[in-house]
């Protein structure tokens, strides 16, 4: 198989997008993309008619191996686990890689639900629903027959159905987030009750590296108490920006000259159903790098 520089530029965003959705880790996805291309460049004698499918097969298999080996490590993770936030710019309609990265299946809520799926269920779901591969192509990629792939897809759809009604409309969700911030800052209880579900859950991911809630926080009163408690302890130089994280408007919080945390939301019918606070420094970019 002969790969050109053009192939590398064309397929790199696709492979990263697949790997990140499978793993929930930017660093791991980037590493496996490089491994995949290095291996592909070494294949000289094999004739490959569909480079895209072949590279996706290599990428998927490496991700599946990592998922299987990482399962025990994930089970030992301290506190709730959130996927590594993916910081995105505005999607450019004429830039296929940007559009691909901001397709469905990228939100924090979606990626957290992926944790309930087996590695093969994840792969089949993404290859079919997000990347539009046929069942014949998927069967070749994951090395299972088509009927088995159909069953895996159906099972994964059932498991992930809880987030199927998530709003992915960026501007509408940004309006909800802005209203939430304003109500929170003004301690406007009436608006907060209108914007936040009474069954809201907050997942605080510190990974044992920084102080965070080691269990998910359930119910509106407890979530509000936790957030107001966090607000009282912020540094004097604290500020935040609303940025595109995983394709949705999120708070990026800065303290002591660096990114302290991100706060993302699962919004349904203009109501905040879940809140994801990621503080683990291993998952946050370092400013200036």
PDB file of C-alpha atoms in Angstrom, residues 99-228:
ATOM      1  CA  UNK A  99     -17.062  19.388   9.935  1.00  0.00           C
ATOM      2  CA  UNK A 100     -16.164  15.756  10.688  1.00  0.00           C
ATOM      3  CA  UNK A 101     -14.910  16.607  14.157  1.00  0.00           C
ATOM      4  CA  UNK A 102     -18.127  18.432  14.994  1.00  0.00           C
ATOM      5  CA  UNK A 103     -20.553  15.767  13.797  1.00  0.00           C
ATOM      6  CA  UNK A 104     -22.785  13.888  16.213  1.00  0.00           C
ATOM      7  CA  UNK A 105     -21.401  11.451  18.769  1.00  0.00           C
ATOM      8  CA  UNK A 106     -18.964  13.951  20.218  1.00  0.00           C
ATOM      9  CA  UNK A 107     -20.692  15.504  23.245  1.00  0.00           C
ATOM     10  CA  UNK A 108     -19.505  14.756  26.768  1.00  0.00           C
ATOM     11  CA  UNK A 109     -22.872  13.142  27.541  1.00  0.00           C
ATOM     12  CA  UNK A 110     -22.576  10.831  24.532  1.00  0.00           C
ATOM     13  CA  UNK A 111     -18.989   9.849  25.295  1.00  0.00           C
ATOM     14  CA  UNK A 112     -19.830   9.151  28.948  1.00  0.00           C
ATOM     15  CA  UNK A 113     -22.644   6.843  27.828  1.00  0.00           C
ATOM     16  CA  UNK A 114     -20.153   5.014  25.616  1.00  0.00           C
ATOM     17  CA  UNK A 115     -18.613   3.714  28.836  1.00  0.00           C
ATOM     18  CA  UNK A 116     -21.668   1.436  29.173  1.00  0.00           C
ATOM     19  CA  UNK A 117     -20.837  -0.272  25.879  1.00  0.00           C
ATOM     20  CA  UNK A 118     -18.396  -3.073  25.193  1.00  0.00           C
ATOM     21  CA  UNK A 119     -15.413  -2.164  22.977  1.00  0.00           C
ATOM     22  CA  UNK A 120     -16.974  -3.841  19.920  1.00  0.00           C
ATOM     23  CA  UNK A 121     -20.346  -2.221  20.563  1.00  0.00           C
ATOM     24  CA  UNK A 122     -18.635   1.172  20.608  1.00  0.00           C
ATOM     25  CA  UNK A 123     -16.802   0.483  17.364  1.00  0.00           C
ATOM     26  CA  UNK A 124     -19.860  -0.756  15.477  1.00  0.00           C
ATOM     27  CA  UNK A 125     -22.045   2.100  16.731  1.00  0.00           C
ATOM     28  CA  UNK A 126     -19.556   4.788  15.700  1.00  0.00           C
ATOM     29  CA  UNK A 127     -18.631   3.247  12.357  1.00  0.00           C
ATOM     30  CA  UNK A 128     -22.300   2.945  11.424  1.00  0.00           C
ATOM     31  CA  UNK A 129     -23.934   6.000  12.999  1.00  0.00           C
ATOM     32  CA  UNK A 130     -21.200   8.642  12.836  1.00  0.00           C
ATOM     33  CA  UNK A 131     -18.968   7.527   9.967  1.00  0.00           C
ATOM     34  CA  UNK A 132     -21.635   5.989   7.690  1.00  0.00           C
ATOM     35  CA  UNK A 133     -19.866   2.718   6.907  1.00  0.00           C
ATOM     36  CA  UNK A 134     -21.988  -0.103   5.481  1.00  0.00           C
ATOM     37  CA  UNK A 135     -22.475  -3.271   7.526  1.00  0.00           C
ATOM     38  CA  UNK A 136     -20.297  -5.132   5.017  1.00  0.00           C
ATOM     39  CA  UNK A 137     -17.476  -2.631   5.588  1.00  0.00           C
ATOM     40  CA  UNK A 138     -17.964  -2.720   9.377  1.00  0.00           C
ATOM     41  CA  UNK A 139     -17.902  -6.523   9.366  1.00  0.00           C
ATOM     42  CA  UNK A 140     -14.515  -6.422   7.654  1.00  0.00           C
ATOM     43  CA  UNK A 141     -13.171  -3.734  10.008  1.00  0.00           C
ATOM     44  CA  UNK A 142     -14.146  -5.473  13.284  1.00  0.00           C
ATOM     45  CA  UNK A 143     -13.776  -8.994  11.843  1.00  0.00           C
ATOM     46  CA  UNK A 144     -17.297 -10.163  12.647  1.00  0.00           C
ATOM     47  CA  UNK A 145     -20.136 -11.210  10.320  1.00  0.00           C
ATOM     48  CA  UNK A 146     -22.780  -8.727   9.195  1.00  0.00           C
ATOM     49  CA  UNK A 147     -25.602 -10.234  11.300  1.00  0.00           C
ATOM     50  CA  UNK A 148     -23.431  -9.984  14.392  1.00  0.00           C
ATOM     51  CA  UNK A 149     -22.661  -6.351  13.570  1.00  0.00           C
ATOM     52  CA  UNK A 150     -26.367  -5.579  13.193  1.00  0.00           C
ATOM     53  CA  UNK A 151     -27.019  -7.100  16.625  1.00  0.00           C
ATOM     54  CA  UNK A 152     -24.135  -5.158  18.154  1.00  0.00           C
ATOM     55  CA  UNK A 153     -25.499  -1.950  16.642  1.00  0.00           C
ATOM     56  CA  UNK A 154     -29.034  -2.597  17.909  1.00  0.00           C
ATOM     57  CA  UNK A 155     -27.756  -3.424  21.399  1.00  0.00           C
ATOM     58  CA  UNK A 156     -25.536  -0.346  21.535  1.00  0.00           C
ATOM     59  CA  UNK A 157     -28.398   1.899  20.397  1.00  0.00           C
ATOM     60  CA  UNK A 158     -30.548   0.628  23.258  1.00  0.00           C
ATOM     61  CA  UNK A 159     -27.805   1.221  25.800  1.00  0.00           C
ATOM     62  CA  UNK A 160     -27.141   4.756  24.620  1.00  0.00           C
ATOM     63  CA  UNK A 161     -30.790   5.732  24.141  1.00  0.00           C
ATOM     64  CA  UNK A 162     -30.732   7.832  27.342  1.00  0.00           C
ATOM     65  CA  UNK A 163     -28.938  10.655  25.500  1.00  0.00           C
ATOM     66  CA  UNK A 164     -30.758  10.407  22.175  1.00  0.00           C
ATOM     67  CA  UNK A 165     -32.857  13.462  23.021  1.00  0.00           C
ATOM     68  CA  UNK A 166     -29.833  15.631  23.806  1.00  0.00           C
ATOM     69  CA  UNK A 167     -29.988  19.069  22.208  1.00  0.00           C
ATOM     70  CA  UNK A 168     -27.006  19.615  19.908  1.00  0.00           C
ATOM     71  CA  UNK A 169     -28.061  23.063  18.687  1.00  0.00           C
ATOM     72  CA  UNK A 170     -25.019  25.144  19.636  1.00  0.00           C
ATOM     73  CA  UNK A 171     -26.595  28.609  19.698  1.00  0.00           C
ATOM     74  CA  UNK A 172     -29.727  27.527  21.570  1.00  0.00           C
ATOM     75  CA  UNK A 173     -27.619  25.707  24.123  1.00  0.00           C
ATOM     76  CA  UNK A 174     -25.317  28.710  24.455  1.00  0.00           C
ATOM     77  CA  UNK A 175     -28.369  30.814  25.328  1.00  0.00           C
ATOM     78  CA  UNK A 176     -29.312  28.315  28.056  1.00  0.00           C
ATOM     79  CA  UNK A 177     -25.744  28.323  29.424  1.00  0.00           C
ATOM     80  CA  UNK A 178     -25.616  32.128  29.442  1.00  0.00           C
ATOM     81  CA  UNK A 179     -28.928  32.331  31.271  1.00  0.00           C
ATOM     82  CA  UNK A 180     -27.678  29.746  33.777  1.00  0.00           C
ATOM     83  CA  UNK A 181     -24.480  31.725  34.423  1.00  0.00           C
ATOM     84  CA  UNK A 182     -26.399  34.962  34.913  1.00  0.00           C
ATOM     85  CA  UNK A 183     -28.923  33.324  37.254  1.00  0.00           C
ATOM     86  CA  UNK A 184     -26.110  31.645  39.182  1.00  0.00           C
ATOM     87  CA  UNK A 185     -24.158  34.896  39.578  1.00  0.00           C
ATOM     88  CA  UNK A 186     -27.259  36.797  40.669  1.00  0.00           C
ATOM     89  CA  UNK A 187     -28.423  33.838  42.791  1.00  0.00           C
ATOM     90  CA  UNK A 188     -31.762  34.110  41.018  1.00  0.00           C
ATOM     91  CA  UNK A 189     -33.482  31.035  42.413  1.00  0.00           C
ATOM     92  CA  UNK A 190     -36.569  31.312  40.199  1.00  0.00           C
ATOM     93  CA  UNK A 191     -34.506  31.277  36.996  1.00  0.00           C
ATOM     94  CA  UNK A 192     -32.250  28.495  38.264  1.00  0.00           C
ATOM     95  CA  UNK A 193     -35.264  26.317  39.048  1.00  0.00           C
ATOM     96  CA  UNK A 194     -36.554  26.956  35.539  1.00  0.00           C
ATOM     97  CA  UNK A 195     -33.251  26.119  33.850  1.00  0.00           C
ATOM     98  CA  UNK A 196     -32.060  23.106  35.866  1.00  0.00           C
ATOM     99  CA  UNK A 197     -33.830  19.763  36.232  1.00  0.00           C
ATOM    100  CA  UNK A 198     -34.810  18.770  39.768  1.00  0.00           C
ATOM    101  CA  UNK A 199     -33.051  15.444  39.041  1.00  0.00           C
ATOM    102  CA  UNK A 200     -29.857  17.052  37.753  1.00  0.00           C
ATOM    103  CA  UNK A 201     -26.613  15.118  38.304  1.00  0.00           C
ATOM    104  CA  UNK A 202     -23.116  16.601  38.493  1.00  0.00           C
ATOM    105  CA  UNK A 203     -20.007  14.554  37.680  1.00  0.00           C
ATOM    106  CA  UNK A 204     -16.803  16.044  39.078  1.00  0.00           C
ATOM    107  CA  UNK A 205     -13.641  14.500  37.613  1.00  0.00           C
ATOM    108  CA  UNK A 206     -10.441  15.193  39.525  1.00  0.00           C
ATOM    109  CA  UNK A 207      -8.891  11.779  38.903  1.00  0.00           C
ATOM    110  CA  UNK A 208      -7.350  11.789  42.367  1.00  0.00           C
ATOM    111  CA  UNK A 209      -4.985  14.566  41.209  1.00  0.00           C
ATOM    112  CA  UNK A 210      -6.974  17.511  42.608  1.00  0.00           C
ATOM    113  CA  UNK A 211      -9.762  17.874  45.132  1.00  0.00           C
ATOM    114  CA  UNK A 212     -13.111  16.885  43.640  1.00  0.00           C
ATOM    115  CA  UNK A 213     -16.301  15.088  44.624  1.00  0.00           C
ATOM    116  CA  UNK A 214     -15.517  11.372  44.590  1.00  0.00           C
ATOM    117  CA  UNK A 215     -19.142  10.469  43.841  1.00  0.00           C
ATOM    118  CA  UNK A 216     -21.681  11.894  41.451  1.00  0.00           C
ATOM    119  CA  UNK A 217     -23.889  14.568  43.051  1.00  0.00           C
ATOM    120  CA  UNK A 218     -27.607  14.027  42.617  1.00  0.00           C
ATOM    121  CA  UNK A 219     -30.552  16.440  42.936  1.00  0.00           C
ATOM    122  CA  UNK A 220     -30.839  20.168  42.386  1.00  0.00           C
ATOM    123  CA  UNK A 221     -30.298  21.299  46.020  1.00  0.00           C
ATOM    124  CA  UNK A 222     -27.088  19.266  46.382  1.00  0.00           C
ATOM    125  CA  UNK A 223     -25.717  20.358  43.007  1.00  0.00           C
ATOM    126  CA  UNK A 224     -26.434  24.021  43.765  1.00  0.00           C
ATOM    127  CA  UNK A 225     -24.804  23.708  47.193  1.00  0.00           C
ATOM    128  CA  UNK A 226     -21.712  22.148  45.615  1.00  0.00           C
ATOM    129  CA  UNK A 227     -21.408  24.834  42.919  1.00  0.00           C
ATOM    130  CA  UNK A 228     -21.918  27.719  45.329  1.00  0.00           C
TER     131      UNK A 228
END
